[in-house]
PDB file of C-alpha atoms in Angstrom:
ATOM      1  CA  ASP A  13      17.964   8.766  -7.368  1.00 65.00           C
ATOM      2  CA  GLY A  14      15.980   8.505  -4.151  1.00 72.00           C
ATOM      3  CA  GLY A  15      13.923   5.438  -3.556  1.00 93.00           C
ATOM      4  CA  ILE A  16      13.094   2.414  -1.485  1.00 95.00           C
ATOM      5  CA  THR A  17      14.869  -0.892  -2.038  1.00 95.00           C
ATOM      6  CA  GLN A  18      13.830  -4.344  -0.934  1.00 96.00           C
ATOM      7  CA  SER A  19      16.044  -7.378  -1.082  1.00 93.00           C
ATOM      8  CA  PRO A  20      16.129 -10.111  -2.062  1.00 93.00           C
ATOM      9  CA  LYS A  21      13.451 -10.198  -4.765  1.00 93.00           C
ATOM     10  CA  TYR A  22      12.903 -13.931  -4.249  1.00 94.00           C
ATOM     11  CA  LEU A  23      13.579 -15.852  -1.049  1.00 94.00           C
ATOM     12  CA  PHE A  24      13.159 -19.507  -0.201  1.00 93.00           C
ATOM     13  CA  ARG A  25      12.980 -20.740   3.351  1.00 90.00           C
ATOM     14  CA  LYS A  26      12.862 -24.151   4.905  1.00 90.00           C
ATOM     15  CA  GLU A  27      10.202 -24.792   7.498  1.00 88.00           C
ATOM     16  CA  GLY A  28      11.368 -23.903  10.984  1.00 87.00           C
ATOM     17  CA  GLN A  29      13.899 -21.301   9.854  1.00 91.00           C
ATOM     18  CA  ASN A  30      13.876 -17.594  10.523  1.00 94.00           C
ATOM     19  CA  VAL A  31      14.523 -15.269   7.583  1.00 95.00           C
ATOM     20  CA  THR A  32      15.081 -11.529   7.396  1.00 96.00           C
ATOM     21  CA  LEU A  33      13.818  -9.309   4.595  1.00 97.00           C
ATOM     22  CA  SER A  34      15.688  -6.104   3.963  1.00 97.00           C
ATOM     23  CA  CYS A  35      14.138  -2.684   3.339  1.00 98.00           C
ATOM     24  CA  GLU A  36      16.233   0.458   2.844  1.00 97.00           C
ATOM     25  CA  GLN A  37      15.153   3.962   1.861  1.00 97.00           C
ATOM     26  CA  ASN A  38      17.136   7.095   1.038  1.00 96.00           C
ATOM     27  CA  LEU A  39      14.149   9.431   0.922  1.00 93.00           C
ATOM     28  CA  ASN A  40      14.751  10.762   4.445  1.00 92.00           C
ATOM     29  CA  HIS A  41      11.308   9.488   5.415  1.00 90.00           C
ATOM     30  CA  ASP A  42      10.371   9.085   9.048  1.00 89.00           C
ATOM     31  CA  ALA A  43       7.666   6.450   8.600  1.00 89.00           C
ATOM     32  CA  MET A  44       8.139   2.922   7.284  1.00 92.00           C
ATOM     33  CA  TYR A  45       5.687   0.033   6.843  1.00 93.00           C
ATOM     34  CA  TRP A  46       5.596  -3.687   6.116  1.00 96.00           C
ATOM     35  CA  TYR A  47       2.647  -5.264   4.321  1.00 95.00           C
ATOM     36  CA  ARG A  48       1.833  -8.810   3.370  1.00 96.00           C
ATOM     37  CA  GLN A  49      -0.042  -9.598   0.159  1.00 92.00           C
ATOM     38  CA  ASP A  50      -1.519 -13.019  -0.615  1.00 90.00           C
ATOM     39  CA  PRO A  51      -2.699 -14.043  -4.104  1.00 80.00           C
ATOM     40  CA  GLY A  52      -5.855 -12.219  -5.099  1.00 72.00           C
ATOM     41  CA  GLN A  53      -5.989 -10.379  -1.802  1.00 76.00           C
ATOM     42  CA  GLY A  54      -5.298  -6.899  -0.586  1.00 83.00           C
ATOM     43  CA  LEU A  55      -2.560  -5.591   1.653  1.00 89.00           C
ATOM     44  CA  ARG A  56      -2.425  -6.458   5.319  1.00 91.00           C
ATOM     45  CA  LEU A  57      -0.301  -4.362   7.656  1.00 91.00           C
ATOM     46  CA  ILE A  58       2.292  -6.290   9.653  1.00 95.00           C
ATOM     47  CA  TYR A  59       4.262  -3.558  11.445  1.00 95.00           C
ATOM     48  CA  TYR A  60       4.853   0.135  11.044  1.00 91.00           C
ATOM     49  CA  SER A  61       7.264   2.655  12.474  1.00 91.00           C
ATOM     50  CA  GLN A  62       6.841   6.409  12.736  1.00 87.00           C
ATOM     51  CA  ILE A  63      10.286   7.170  14.116  1.00 89.00           C
ATOM     52  CA  VAL A  64      13.638   5.572  14.824  1.00 93.00           C
ATOM     53  CA  ASN A  65      13.646   3.104  17.754  1.00 94.00           C
ATOM     54  CA  ASP A  66       9.865   2.904  17.816  1.00 92.00           C
ATOM     55  CA  PHE A  67       7.381   0.665  16.017  1.00 93.00           C
ATOM     56  CA  GLN A  68       3.812  -0.575  16.367  1.00 91.00           C
ATOM     57  CA  LYS A  69       2.067  -3.817  15.549  1.00 93.00           C
ATOM     58  CA  GLY A  70      -0.267  -3.855  12.614  1.00 90.00           C
ATOM     59  CA  ASP A  71      -3.151  -6.205  11.996  1.00 88.00           C
ATOM     60  CA  ILE A  72      -1.144  -9.428  11.548  1.00 94.00           C
ATOM     61  CA  ALA A  73       2.042  -9.038  13.619  1.00 96.00           C
ATOM     62  CA  GLU A  74       2.096 -12.555  15.088  1.00 96.00           C
ATOM     63  CA  GLY A  75       5.097 -14.533  13.885  1.00 96.00           C
ATOM     64  CA  TYR A  76       6.964 -11.442  12.702  1.00 97.00           C
ATOM     65  CA  SER A  77       9.465  -9.068  14.266  1.00 97.00           C
ATOM     66  CA  VAL A  78      11.048  -5.786  13.198  1.00 98.00           C
ATOM     67  CA  SER A  79      13.672  -3.295  14.294  1.00 97.00           C
ATOM     68  CA  ARG A  80      14.220   0.371  13.509  1.00 97.00           C
ATOM     69  CA  GLU A  81      17.738   1.191  14.637  1.00 97.00           C
ATOM     70  CA  LYS A  82      18.370   3.545  11.732  1.00 97.00           C
ATOM     71  CA  LYS A  83      16.065   5.948   9.941  1.00 96.00           C
ATOM     72  CA  GLU A  84      16.777   4.424   6.545  1.00 97.00           C
ATOM     73  CA  SER A  85      16.372   0.761   7.469  1.00 98.00           C
ATOM     74  CA  PHE A  86      13.391  -1.329   8.611  1.00 98.00           C
ATOM     75  CA  PRO A  87      14.172  -5.071   8.361  1.00 98.00           C
ATOM     76  CA  LEU A  88      11.434  -7.657   8.829  1.00 98.00           C
ATOM     77  CA  THR A  89      12.142 -11.080  10.332  1.00 97.00           C
ATOM     78  CA  VAL A  90       9.735 -13.879   9.546  1.00 96.00           C
ATOM     79  CA  THR A  91      10.069 -16.311  12.422  1.00 94.00           C
ATOM     80  CA  SER A  92       9.299 -20.008  12.633  1.00 89.00           C
ATOM     81  CA  ALA A  93       6.200 -19.045  14.625  1.00 89.00           C
ATOM     82  CA  GLN A  94       4.585 -17.727  11.444  1.00 89.00           C
ATOM     83  CA  LYS A  95       2.544 -20.711  10.296  1.00 87.00           C
ATOM     84  CA  ASN A  96       1.895 -19.661   6.728  1.00 91.00           C
ATOM     85  CA  PRO A  97       4.713 -17.340   5.633  1.00 93.00           C
ATOM     86  CA  THR A  98       4.540 -17.899   1.871  1.00 95.00           C
ATOM     87  CA  ALA A  99       3.456 -14.517   0.469  1.00 95.00           C
ATOM     88  CA  PHE A 100       4.545 -11.337  -1.292  1.00 94.00           C
ATOM     89  CA  TYR A 101       5.982  -8.798   1.176  1.00 96.00           C
ATOM     90  CA  LEU A 102       5.939  -5.084   0.475  1.00 95.00           C
ATOM     91  CA  CYS A 103       7.825  -2.356   2.292  1.00 96.00           C
ATOM     92  CA  ALA A 104       6.802   1.292   2.112  1.00 93.00           C
ATOM     93  CA  SER A 105       7.894   4.640   3.497  1.00 92.00           C
ATOM     94  CA  SER A 106       6.336   8.066   3.884  1.00 87.00           C
ATOM     95  CA  LYS A 107       7.189  11.439   5.398  1.00 83.00           C
ATOM     96  CA  GLY A 108       5.195  10.450   8.452  1.00 71.00           C
ATOM     97  CA  GLN A 109       2.820  11.847  10.985  1.00 63.00           C
ATOM     98  CA  GLY A 110       2.072  15.529  10.685  1.00 59.00           C
ATOM     99  CA  ALA A 111       3.471  15.865   7.182  1.00 58.00           C
ATOM    100  CA  TRP A 112       1.131  17.418   4.651  1.00 52.00           C
ATOM    101  CA  ASN A 113       2.298  15.477   1.629  1.00 55.00           C
ATOM    102  CA  THR A 114       2.188  11.990   3.037  1.00 71.00           C
ATOM    103  CA  GLU A 115       1.879   9.568   0.153  1.00 81.00           C
ATOM    104  CA  ALA A 116       3.777   6.315   0.577  1.00 86.00           C
ATOM    105  CA  PHE A 117       6.482   5.016  -1.720  1.00 90.00           C
ATOM    106  CA  PHE A 118       6.798   1.267  -2.192  1.00 93.00           C
ATOM    107  CA  GLY A 119       9.626  -1.116  -2.849  1.00 94.00           C
ATOM    108  CA  GLN A 120       9.404  -3.783  -5.552  1.00 93.00           C
ATOM    109  CA  GLY A 121       8.556  -6.488  -3.055  1.00 94.00           C
ATOM    110  CA  THR A 122      10.051  -9.771  -1.851  1.00 96.00           C
ATOM    111  CA  ARG A 123       8.369 -13.042  -2.721  1.00 94.00           C
ATOM    112  CA  LEU A 124       8.943 -15.518   0.103  1.00 95.00           C
ATOM    113  CA  THR A 125       8.324 -19.208  -0.448  1.00 94.00           C
ATOM    114  CA  VAL A 126       8.551 -21.912   2.194  1.00 90.00           C
ATOM    115  CA  VAL A 127       9.914 -25.180   0.804  1.00 86.00           C
TER     116      VAL A 127
ATOM    117  CA  GLY B  14     -12.441   2.129  13.282  1.00 78.00           C
ATOM    118  CA  ASN B  15     -10.761   3.468  10.186  1.00 83.00           C
ATOM    119  CA  SER B  16     -11.254   1.488   6.984  1.00 89.00           C
ATOM    120  CA  VAL B  17     -11.472   1.559   3.195  1.00 93.00           C
ATOM    121  CA  THR B  18     -13.946  -0.429   1.101  1.00 94.00           C
ATOM    122  CA  GLN B  19     -13.606  -0.961  -2.652  1.00 94.00           C
ATOM    123  CA  MET B  20     -15.888  -2.581  -5.164  1.00 88.00           C
ATOM    124  CA  GLU B  21     -15.049  -6.202  -5.738  1.00 85.00           C
ATOM    125  CA  GLY B  22     -13.304  -7.345  -8.854  1.00 85.00           C
ATOM    126  CA  PRO B  23     -12.334  -8.523 -11.258  1.00 93.00           C
ATOM    127  CA  VAL B  24     -13.629  -5.818 -13.544  1.00 96.00           C
ATOM    128  CA  THR B  25     -13.411  -6.692 -17.233  1.00 97.00           C
ATOM    129  CA  LEU B  26     -13.818  -3.973 -19.855  1.00 97.00           C
ATOM    130  CA  SER B  27     -13.266  -3.545 -23.562  1.00 97.00           C
ATOM    131  CA  GLU B  28     -10.711  -1.029 -24.761  1.00 97.00           C
ATOM    132  CA  GLU B  29     -12.028   2.562 -24.822  1.00 97.00           C
ATOM    133  CA  ALA B  30     -14.800   1.773 -22.313  1.00 97.00           C
ATOM    134  CA  PHE B  31     -15.535   4.045 -19.355  1.00 98.00           C
ATOM    135  CA  LEU B  32     -14.142   2.947 -15.994  1.00 97.00           C
ATOM    136  CA  THR B  33     -15.449   3.515 -12.492  1.00 97.00           C
ATOM    137  CA  ILE B  34     -14.026   1.807  -9.430  1.00 97.00           C
ATOM    138  CA  ASN B  35     -15.915   2.710  -6.273  1.00 97.00           C
ATOM    139  CA  CYS B  36     -14.150   3.490  -3.012  1.00 97.00           C
ATOM    140  CA  THR B  37     -15.684   4.558   0.280  1.00 97.00           C
ATOM    141  CA  TYR B  38     -13.962   5.175   3.574  1.00 96.00           C
ATOM    142  CA  THR B  39     -14.551   5.454   7.297  1.00 94.00           C
ATOM    143  CA  ALA B  40     -12.191   7.661   9.243  1.00 88.00           C
ATOM    144  CA  THR B  41     -11.985   9.449  12.572  1.00 82.00           C
ATOM    145  CA  GLY B  42     -10.296  12.668  11.603  1.00 78.00           C
ATOM    146  CA  TYR B  43      -9.248  14.221   8.318  1.00 79.00           C
ATOM    147  CA  PRO B  44      -7.641  11.706   5.992  1.00 87.00           C
ATOM    148  CA  SER B  45      -5.673  12.178   2.830  1.00 89.00           C
ATOM    149  CA  LEU B  46      -6.864   9.808   0.085  1.00 93.00           C
ATOM    150  CA  PHE B  47      -4.891   7.943  -2.565  1.00 94.00           C
ATOM    151  CA  TRP B  48      -5.209   5.581  -5.483  1.00 97.00           C
ATOM    152  CA  TYR B  49      -2.329   3.193  -6.100  1.00 96.00           C
ATOM    153  CA  VAL B  50      -1.793   0.831  -9.030  1.00 96.00           C
ATOM    154  CA  GLN B  51       0.015  -2.499  -8.961  1.00 94.00           C
ATOM    155  CA  TYR B  52       1.234  -4.247 -12.105  1.00 92.00           C
ATOM    156  CA  PRO B  53       1.910  -8.010 -11.926  1.00 86.00           C
ATOM    157  CA  GLY B  54       4.860  -8.947  -9.741  1.00 83.00           C
ATOM    158  CA  GLU B  55       5.642  -5.366  -8.779  1.00 87.00           C
ATOM    159  CA  GLY B  56       5.199  -2.997  -5.877  1.00 88.00           C
ATOM    160  CA  LEU B  57       2.580  -0.262  -5.731  1.00 91.00           C
ATOM    161  CA  GLN B  58       2.847   3.027  -7.573  1.00 94.00           C
ATOM    162  CA  LEU B  59       0.991   6.161  -6.600  1.00 94.00           C
ATOM    163  CA  LEU B  60      -1.587   7.008  -9.270  1.00 97.00           C
ATOM    164  CA  LEU B  61      -3.219  10.100  -7.765  1.00 96.00           C
ATOM    165  CA  LYS B  62      -4.066  11.738  -4.458  1.00 94.00           C
ATOM    166  CA  ALA B  63      -6.317  14.301  -2.746  1.00 93.00           C
ATOM    167  CA  THR B  64      -5.606  15.859   0.607  1.00 88.00           C
ATOM    168  CA  LYS B  65      -8.830  17.709   1.424  1.00 88.00           C
ATOM    169  CA  ALA B  66     -12.540  17.729   0.670  1.00 92.00           C
ATOM    170  CA  ASP B  67     -13.529  18.590  -2.939  1.00 95.00           C
ATOM    171  CA  ASP B  68      -9.962  18.157  -4.179  1.00 95.00           C
ATOM    172  CA  LYS B  69      -9.689  16.318  -7.489  1.00 97.00           C
ATOM    173  CA  GLY B  70      -6.652  14.164  -8.097  1.00 96.00           C
ATOM    174  CA  SER B  71      -5.743  13.330 -11.681  1.00 97.00           C
ATOM    175  CA  ASN B  72      -3.012  11.505 -13.563  1.00 96.00           C
ATOM    176  CA  LYS B  73      -2.687   9.600 -16.864  1.00 95.00           C
ATOM    177  CA  GLY B  74      -6.363  10.195 -17.666  1.00 97.00           C
ATOM    178  CA  PHE B  75      -7.557   8.872 -14.289  1.00 98.00           C
ATOM    179  CA  GLU B  76      -9.497  11.139 -11.922  1.00 98.00           C
ATOM    180  CA  ALA B  77     -10.956  10.915  -8.424  1.00 98.00           C
ATOM    181  CA  THR B  78     -12.714  13.551  -6.311  1.00 98.00           C
ATOM    182  CA  TYR B  79     -12.589  13.642  -2.508  1.00 96.00           C
ATOM    183  CA  ARG B  80     -16.261  13.700  -1.439  1.00 96.00           C
ATOM    184  CA  LYS B  81     -16.536  14.265   2.281  1.00 93.00           C
ATOM    185  CA  GLU B  82     -20.343  14.278   2.295  1.00 94.00           C
ATOM    186  CA  THR B  83     -20.474  10.748   0.869  1.00 96.00           C
ATOM    187  CA  THR B  84     -17.067   9.634   2.248  1.00 96.00           C
ATOM    188  CA  SER B  85     -16.086   8.481  -1.228  1.00 97.00           C
ATOM    189  CA  PHE B  86     -13.143   8.677  -3.615  1.00 98.00           C
ATOM    190  CA  HIS B  87     -14.257   6.868  -6.768  1.00 98.00           C
ATOM    191  CA  LEU B  88     -11.706   6.315  -9.538  1.00 98.00           C
ATOM    192  CA  GLU B  89     -12.755   7.122 -13.115  1.00 98.00           C
ATOM    193  CA  LYS B  90     -11.256   7.077 -16.580  1.00 98.00           C
ATOM    194  CA  GLY B  91     -13.054   8.013 -19.745  1.00 97.00           C
ATOM    195  CA  SER B  92     -11.372   5.550 -22.106  1.00 96.00           C
ATOM    196  CA  VAL B  93      -9.345   2.617 -20.804  1.00 97.00           C
ATOM    197  CA  GLN B  94      -6.466   0.955 -22.623  1.00 97.00           C
ATOM    198  CA  VAL B  95      -5.092  -2.579 -22.468  1.00 96.00           C
ATOM    199  CA  SER B  96      -2.061  -1.176 -20.646  1.00 95.00           C
ATOM    200  CA  ASP B  97      -4.356  -0.084 -17.767  1.00 97.00           C
ATOM    201  CA  SER B  98      -4.838  -3.735 -16.780  1.00 96.00           C
ATOM    202  CA  ALA B  99      -3.628  -3.932 -13.179  1.00 96.00           C
ATOM    203  CA  VAL B 100      -4.844  -4.035  -9.586  1.00 95.00           C
ATOM    204  CA  TYR B 101      -6.013  -0.713  -8.166  1.00 96.00           C
ATOM    205  CA  PHE B 102      -5.923   0.098  -4.453  1.00 95.00           C
ATOM    206  CA  CYS B 103      -7.715   2.893  -2.663  1.00 96.00           C
ATOM    207  CA  ALA B 104      -6.007   4.071   0.528  1.00 93.00           C
ATOM    208  CA  LEU B 105      -6.143   6.657   3.246  1.00 90.00           C
ATOM    209  CA  ILE B 106      -3.717   8.071   5.734  1.00 85.00           C
ATOM    210  CA  LEU B 107      -4.584   9.953   8.856  1.00 75.00           C
ATOM    211  CA  ILE B 108      -2.256  12.769   9.775  1.00 64.00           C
ATOM    212  CA  TYR B 109      -2.179  15.216  12.630  1.00 54.00           C
ATOM    213  CA  ASN B 110      -1.765  12.988  15.629  1.00 51.00           C
ATOM    214  CA  GLN B 111      -3.691  10.032  14.284  1.00 51.00           C
ATOM    215  CA  GLY B 112      -0.614   7.820  14.186  1.00 55.00           C
ATOM    216  CA  GLY B 113       0.141   8.165  10.507  1.00 65.00           C
ATOM    217  CA  LYS B 114      -1.209   4.709   9.738  1.00 73.00           C
ATOM    218  CA  LEU B 115      -1.681   3.951   6.053  1.00 79.00           C
ATOM    219  CA  ILE B 116      -4.842   1.918   5.414  1.00 86.00           C
ATOM    220  CA  PHE B 117      -5.682   0.135   2.149  1.00 90.00           C
ATOM    221  CA  GLY B 118      -8.794  -1.255   0.559  1.00 92.00           C
ATOM    222  CA  GLN B 119      -8.758  -4.834  -0.663  1.00 91.00           C
ATOM    223  CA  GLY B 120      -7.861  -3.923  -4.248  1.00 93.00           C
ATOM    224  CA  THR B 121      -9.811  -4.181  -7.494  1.00 95.00           C
ATOM    225  CA  GLU B 122      -8.390  -6.095 -10.419  1.00 94.00           C
ATOM    226  CA  LEU B 123      -9.009  -4.498 -13.813  1.00 96.00           C
ATOM    227  CA  SER B 124      -8.667  -6.433 -17.048  1.00 96.00           C
ATOM    228  CA  VAL B 125      -8.993  -4.537 -20.336  1.00 97.00           C
ATOM    229  CA  LYS B 126      -9.532  -6.575 -23.500  1.00 96.00           C
ATOM    230  CA  PRO B 127      -8.592  -5.359 -27.001  1.00 95.00           C
TER     231      PRO B 127
END
């Protein structure tokens, strides 16, 4: 079955460490997105990518980095520069710009906790 | 800029009550509109969508109509169930050379009591 997979589901990080969250999709989608969700709040866009080897900053990109070397993969690195990284992270994909049927599909999320 | 505004929650209803969650948008261009639902600890699932003005999206008893004149996409259900308790997100995406950016409202938490 096609879908979008995030791993791990739970992740613990010590202060000062970088961690990488995985996001893989086998839907042949061009566009991929990373969102951050804090308790009781909506989704804030971190980074998005419309095509391989290209990505754009979202609203809260500081302290995060991404890469898009393959169409199916869009890993997110939370760096030590991110001052408050504890949150629920959601990855999504869609057919992308210009596609008529452009709803996004979401992974199950990764809950990151700084200890 | 482009944005989505939803009514604030939490919304608490009794089972079989009528539900309306308001959503309005601002967009430069011609967006497609969506409602997503999020159950506790999970990702978002697409509930329904509409891709042009006057389209009505529907699924599982929920409906929303794309109103260009009022820039709205309000979610409705005639009779809610306890299992509908979740957070609901209104969203838009701009296609056709607008960058394909997916924009969400802040979410509205719905709690349905037996």
